[in-house]
Short mmCIF file of C-alpha atoms in Angstrom, two decimals:
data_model
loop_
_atom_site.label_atom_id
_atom_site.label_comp_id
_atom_site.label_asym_id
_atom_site.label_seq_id
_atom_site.Cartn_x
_atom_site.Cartn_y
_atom_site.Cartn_z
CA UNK A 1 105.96 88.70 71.50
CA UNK A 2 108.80 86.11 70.61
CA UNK A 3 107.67 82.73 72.16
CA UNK A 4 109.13 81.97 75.41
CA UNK A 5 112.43 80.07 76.19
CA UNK A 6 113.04 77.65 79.19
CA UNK A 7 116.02 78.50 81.53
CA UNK A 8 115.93 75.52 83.87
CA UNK A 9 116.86 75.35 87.08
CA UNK A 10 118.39 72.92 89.12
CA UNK A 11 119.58 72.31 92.54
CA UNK A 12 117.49 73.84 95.25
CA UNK A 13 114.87 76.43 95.04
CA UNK A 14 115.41 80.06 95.48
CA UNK A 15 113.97 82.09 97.97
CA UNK A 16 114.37 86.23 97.39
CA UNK A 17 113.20 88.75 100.23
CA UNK A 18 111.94 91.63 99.15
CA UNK A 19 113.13 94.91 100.69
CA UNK A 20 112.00 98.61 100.29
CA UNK A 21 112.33 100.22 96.57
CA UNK A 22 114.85 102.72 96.81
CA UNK A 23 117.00 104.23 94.13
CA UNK A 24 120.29 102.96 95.45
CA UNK A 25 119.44 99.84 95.19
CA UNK A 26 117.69 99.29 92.04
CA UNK A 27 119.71 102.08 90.09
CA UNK A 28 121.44 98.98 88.32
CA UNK A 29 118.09 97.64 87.12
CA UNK A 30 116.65 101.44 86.29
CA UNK A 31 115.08 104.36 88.03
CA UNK A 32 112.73 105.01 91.05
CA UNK A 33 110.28 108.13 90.68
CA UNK A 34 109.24 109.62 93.66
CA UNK A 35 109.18 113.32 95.03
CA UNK A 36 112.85 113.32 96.47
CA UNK A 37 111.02 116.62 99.00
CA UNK A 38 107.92 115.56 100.03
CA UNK A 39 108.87 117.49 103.14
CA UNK A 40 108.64 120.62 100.88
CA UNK A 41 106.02 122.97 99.76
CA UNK A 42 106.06 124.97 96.70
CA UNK A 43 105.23 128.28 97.96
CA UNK A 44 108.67 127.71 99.85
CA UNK A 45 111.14 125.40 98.21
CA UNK A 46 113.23 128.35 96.53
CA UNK A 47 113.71 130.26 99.80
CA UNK A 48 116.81 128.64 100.72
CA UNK A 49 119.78 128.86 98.69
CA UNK A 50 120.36 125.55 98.96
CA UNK A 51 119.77 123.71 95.08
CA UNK A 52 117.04 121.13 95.37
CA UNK A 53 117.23 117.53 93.61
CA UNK A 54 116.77 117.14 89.45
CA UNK A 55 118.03 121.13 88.70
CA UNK A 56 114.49 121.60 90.10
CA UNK A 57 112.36 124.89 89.06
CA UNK A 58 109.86 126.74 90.02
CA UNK A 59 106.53 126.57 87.82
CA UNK A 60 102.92 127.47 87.23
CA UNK A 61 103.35 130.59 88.64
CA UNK A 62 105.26 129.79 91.81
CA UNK A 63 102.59 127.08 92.67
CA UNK A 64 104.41 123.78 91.95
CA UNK A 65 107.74 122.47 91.52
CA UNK A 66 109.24 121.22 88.44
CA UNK A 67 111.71 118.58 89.48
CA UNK A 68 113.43 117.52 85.59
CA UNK A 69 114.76 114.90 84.47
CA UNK A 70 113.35 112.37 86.74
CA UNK A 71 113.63 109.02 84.48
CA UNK A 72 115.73 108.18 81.54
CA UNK A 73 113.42 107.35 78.37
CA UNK A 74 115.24 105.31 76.07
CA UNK A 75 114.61 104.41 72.55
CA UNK A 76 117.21 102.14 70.78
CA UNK A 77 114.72 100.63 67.68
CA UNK A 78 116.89 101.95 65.01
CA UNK A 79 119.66 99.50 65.87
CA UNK A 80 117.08 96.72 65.98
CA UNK A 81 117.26 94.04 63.00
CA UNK A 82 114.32 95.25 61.50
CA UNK A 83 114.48 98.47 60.90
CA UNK A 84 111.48 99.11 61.87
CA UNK A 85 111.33 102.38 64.07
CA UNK A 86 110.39 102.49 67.62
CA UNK A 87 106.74 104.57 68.28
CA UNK A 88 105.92 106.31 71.77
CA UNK A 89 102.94 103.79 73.19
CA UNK A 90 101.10 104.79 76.57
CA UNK A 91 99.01 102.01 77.89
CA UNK A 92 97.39 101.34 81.53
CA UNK A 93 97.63 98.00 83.23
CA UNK A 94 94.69 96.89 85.55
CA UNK A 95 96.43 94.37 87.71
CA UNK A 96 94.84 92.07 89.98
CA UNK A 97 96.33 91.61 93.67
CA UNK A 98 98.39 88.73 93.93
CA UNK A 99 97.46 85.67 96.44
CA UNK A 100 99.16 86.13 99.23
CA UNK A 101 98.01 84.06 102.06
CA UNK A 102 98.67 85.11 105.73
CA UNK A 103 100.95 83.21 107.38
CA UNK A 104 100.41 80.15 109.53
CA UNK A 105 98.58 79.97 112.60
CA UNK A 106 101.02 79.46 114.88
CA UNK A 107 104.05 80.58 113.00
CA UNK A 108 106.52 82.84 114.03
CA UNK A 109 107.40 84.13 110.43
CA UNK A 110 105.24 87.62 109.56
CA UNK A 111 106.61 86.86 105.65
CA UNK A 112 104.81 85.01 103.06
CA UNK A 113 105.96 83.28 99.88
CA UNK A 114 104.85 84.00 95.85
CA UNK A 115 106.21 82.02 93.30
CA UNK A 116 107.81 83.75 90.21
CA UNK A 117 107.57 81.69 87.21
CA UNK A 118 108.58 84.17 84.39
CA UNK A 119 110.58 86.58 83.28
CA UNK A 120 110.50 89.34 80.13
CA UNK A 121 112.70 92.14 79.18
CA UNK A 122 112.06 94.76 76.40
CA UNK A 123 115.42 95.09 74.70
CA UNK A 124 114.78 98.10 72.95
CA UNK A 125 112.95 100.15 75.32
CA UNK A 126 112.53 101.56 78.83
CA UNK A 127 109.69 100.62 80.43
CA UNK A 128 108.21 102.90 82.99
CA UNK A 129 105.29 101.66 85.35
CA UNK A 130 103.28 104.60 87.12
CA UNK A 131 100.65 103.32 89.73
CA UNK A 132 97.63 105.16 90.08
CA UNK A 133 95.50 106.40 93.18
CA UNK A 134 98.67 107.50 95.50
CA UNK A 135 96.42 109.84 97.74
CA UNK A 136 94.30 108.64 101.10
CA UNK A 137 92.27 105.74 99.34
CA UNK A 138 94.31 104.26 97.46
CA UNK A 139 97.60 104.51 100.36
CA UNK A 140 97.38 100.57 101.08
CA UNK A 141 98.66 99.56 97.52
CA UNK A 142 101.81 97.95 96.90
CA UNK A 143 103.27 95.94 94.42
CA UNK A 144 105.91 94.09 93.93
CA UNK A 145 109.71 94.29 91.61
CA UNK A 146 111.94 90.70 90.87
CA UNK A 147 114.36 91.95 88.73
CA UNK A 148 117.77 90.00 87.60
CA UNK A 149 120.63 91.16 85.29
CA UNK A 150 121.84 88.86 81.89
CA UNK A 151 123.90 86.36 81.50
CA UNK A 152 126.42 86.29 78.28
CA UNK A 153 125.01 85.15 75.68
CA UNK A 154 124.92 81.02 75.02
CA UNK A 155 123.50 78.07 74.30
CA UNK A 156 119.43 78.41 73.12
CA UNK A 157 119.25 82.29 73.08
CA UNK A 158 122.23 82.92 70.40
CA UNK A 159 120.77 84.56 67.33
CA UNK A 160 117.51 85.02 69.19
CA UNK A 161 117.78 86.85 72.29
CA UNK A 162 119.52 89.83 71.03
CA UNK A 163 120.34 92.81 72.81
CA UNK A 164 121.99 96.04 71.90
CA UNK A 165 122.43 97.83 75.29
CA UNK A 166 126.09 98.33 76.42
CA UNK A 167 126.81 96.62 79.92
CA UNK A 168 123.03 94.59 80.42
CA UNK A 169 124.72 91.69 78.58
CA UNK A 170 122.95 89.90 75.71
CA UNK A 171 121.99 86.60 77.24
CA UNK A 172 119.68 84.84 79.59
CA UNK A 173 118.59 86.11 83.31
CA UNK A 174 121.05 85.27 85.79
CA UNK A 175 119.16 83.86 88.69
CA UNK A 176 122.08 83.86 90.65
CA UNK A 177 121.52 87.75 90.87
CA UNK A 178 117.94 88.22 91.14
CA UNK A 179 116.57 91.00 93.23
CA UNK A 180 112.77 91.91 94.43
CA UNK A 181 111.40 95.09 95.82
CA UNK A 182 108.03 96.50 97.60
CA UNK A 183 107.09 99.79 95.97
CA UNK A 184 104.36 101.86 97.58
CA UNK A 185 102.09 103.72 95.56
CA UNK A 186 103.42 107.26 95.51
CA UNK A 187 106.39 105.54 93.62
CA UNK A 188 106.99 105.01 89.97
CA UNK A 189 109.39 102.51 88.28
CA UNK A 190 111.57 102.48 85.34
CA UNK A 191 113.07 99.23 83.98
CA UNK A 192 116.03 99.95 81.84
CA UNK A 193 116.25 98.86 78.28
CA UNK A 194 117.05 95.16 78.42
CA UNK A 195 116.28 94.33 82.07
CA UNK A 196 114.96 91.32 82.88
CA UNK A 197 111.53 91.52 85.32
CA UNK A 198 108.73 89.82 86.51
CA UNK A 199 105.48 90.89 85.02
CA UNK A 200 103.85 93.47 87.44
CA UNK A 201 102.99 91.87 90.56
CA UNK A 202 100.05 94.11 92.61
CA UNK A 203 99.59 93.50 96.50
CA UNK A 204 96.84 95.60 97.10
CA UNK A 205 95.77 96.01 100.90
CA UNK A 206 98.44 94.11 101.81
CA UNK A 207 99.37 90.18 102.53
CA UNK A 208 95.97 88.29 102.71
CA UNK A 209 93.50 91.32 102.24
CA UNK A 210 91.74 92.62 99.19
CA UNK A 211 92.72 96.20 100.20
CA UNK A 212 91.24 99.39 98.75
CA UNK A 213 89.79 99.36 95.15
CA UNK A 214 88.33 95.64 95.20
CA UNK A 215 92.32 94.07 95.24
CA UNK A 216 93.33 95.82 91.98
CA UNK A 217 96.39 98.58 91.06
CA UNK A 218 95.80 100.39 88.22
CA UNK A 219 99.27 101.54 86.23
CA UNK A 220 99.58 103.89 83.10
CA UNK A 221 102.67 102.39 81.40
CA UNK A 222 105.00 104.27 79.31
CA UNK A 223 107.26 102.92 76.51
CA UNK A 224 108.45 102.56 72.81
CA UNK A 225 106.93 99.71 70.58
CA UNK A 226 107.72 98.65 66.61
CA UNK A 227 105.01 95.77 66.53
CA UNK A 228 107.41 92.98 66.25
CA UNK A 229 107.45 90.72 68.70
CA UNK A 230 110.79 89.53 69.10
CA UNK A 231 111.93 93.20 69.39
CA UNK A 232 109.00 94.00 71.76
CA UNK A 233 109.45 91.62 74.50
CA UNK A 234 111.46 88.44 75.09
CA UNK A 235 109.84 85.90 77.89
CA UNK A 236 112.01 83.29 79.88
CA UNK A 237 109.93 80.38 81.50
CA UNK A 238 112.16 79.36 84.69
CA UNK A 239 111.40 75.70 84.96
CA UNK A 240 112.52 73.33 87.55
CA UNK A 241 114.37 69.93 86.03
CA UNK A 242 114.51 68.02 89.18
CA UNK A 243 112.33 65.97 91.04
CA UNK A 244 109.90 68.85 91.37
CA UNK A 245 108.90 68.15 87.68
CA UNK A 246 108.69 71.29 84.97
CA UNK A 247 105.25 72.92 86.39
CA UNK A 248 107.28 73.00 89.88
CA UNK A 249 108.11 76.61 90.58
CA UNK A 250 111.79 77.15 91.43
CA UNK A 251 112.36 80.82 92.27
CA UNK A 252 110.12 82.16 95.56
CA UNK A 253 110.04 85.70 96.95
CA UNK A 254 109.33 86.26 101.02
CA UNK A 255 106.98 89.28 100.98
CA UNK A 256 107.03 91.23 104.59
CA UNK A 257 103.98 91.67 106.22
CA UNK A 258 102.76 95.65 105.53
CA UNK A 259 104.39 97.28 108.91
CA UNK A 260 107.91 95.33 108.20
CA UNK A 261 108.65 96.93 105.02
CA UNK A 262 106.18 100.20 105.81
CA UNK A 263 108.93 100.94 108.74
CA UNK A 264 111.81 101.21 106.22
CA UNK A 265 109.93 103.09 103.48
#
């Protein structure tokens, strides 16, 4: 991992509220996996002449359904500077809930606040999160998405942050045009090649409890590596150069309470 830049930010802070994770709204940043038929059962879904979602098939005998397709896998080492090639890698996170204090006695806001202090991007590789535990136990977990697209490249990052994927831009996050999400835990995430995120952000059990599992979201993450670090991962620090001093954090996302973003999932 290249060591991380500083993108500092001035002016006021900014405050981000997250909504639902659907595919129409993150398709710029990537893909969201879910079953697009939960409705459905196998032993019927090819009854109806009507063509399901993903050129789906029938399989194991008539006792699932093979929806294809789902994510886009991308591997673009061989145009990184090194040459060296790009290697499947298969790895899974254990991530601990995030604080996230109730609000206010007294307060008429059901939304609390988390600070997001960095951000990375893999510009050579998808990157596909894939929580575990999505049946009864495990129901409560959430986590969170802050995603942002690039700026052109300028300034500190030329000849360092570089970035081969058409229409992502080369450069810096633009904060201007940063977006956060609530996934549940019968979704799965793909971050495009070159996207700039937030590390993986669990809120188990919801705003102010442990939840299910001790406060802890397990993911199995899926994506191409080549050992180097620069190529690997890229890390921007977003620092505040006001009064607020460096250590300040700048950026803040409003996390609904469980039933206001539960409703809309």
């Amino acid at each position: 991992m290249a060591t991380p830049l500083t993108l500092h930010i001035t002016g006021q802070d900014i405050h981000l509220t997250a909504t639902p994770l659907e595919q129409s709204s993150f398709a710029p940043f990537g893909d969201v996996i879910e079953n697009p038929r939960p409705d459905l059962h196998p032993s019927s879904a090819f009854t109806s002449p009507s063509p399901l979602p993903f050129n789906a098939i029938p399989a194991n005998q008539g006792t699932a359904i093979k929806y294809q397709h789902v994510t886009h896998l991308t591997n673009l080492y061989p145009s990184a500077p090194s040459g060296h090639p790009g290697v499947p890698s298969s790895s899974l996170f254990s991530c601990a809930a995030a604080a996230t204090p109730a609000p206010s006695r007294g307060s008429s806001s059901s939304l609390v606040l988390l600070p997001i202090r960095i951000l990375e991007r893999h510009p050579f590789t998808s990157q596909t999160f894939i929580p575990l535990g999505a049946g009864h136990r495990h129901s409560r977990h959430r986590y969170l998405v802050v995603v942002a697209p690039s700026l052109p490249p300028g300034g500190p990052d030329d000849g360092v942050l570089l970035l081969p994927v058409p229409g992502r831009g080369r450069g810096l996050p633009d904060v201007r045009g940063l977006r956060a999400f609530v996934g549940s835990a019968g979704q799965a995430v793909t971050y495009g090649a070159g996207t700039w995120h937030a590390p993986m952000v669990a809120l188990a059990g919801g705003p102010g409890r442990e939840g299910d599992g001790g406060g802890v979201v397990d993911f199995v993450v899926v994506q191409f590596a080549n050992g180097v670090g620069v190529e690997d991962c890229q890390e921007v620090v977003l620092a505040g150069s006001d009064s607020g001093g460096e250590g300040a954090a700048k950026v803040w996302v409003r996390i609904p309470e469980r039933g206001d973003v539960a409703a809309r999932l």
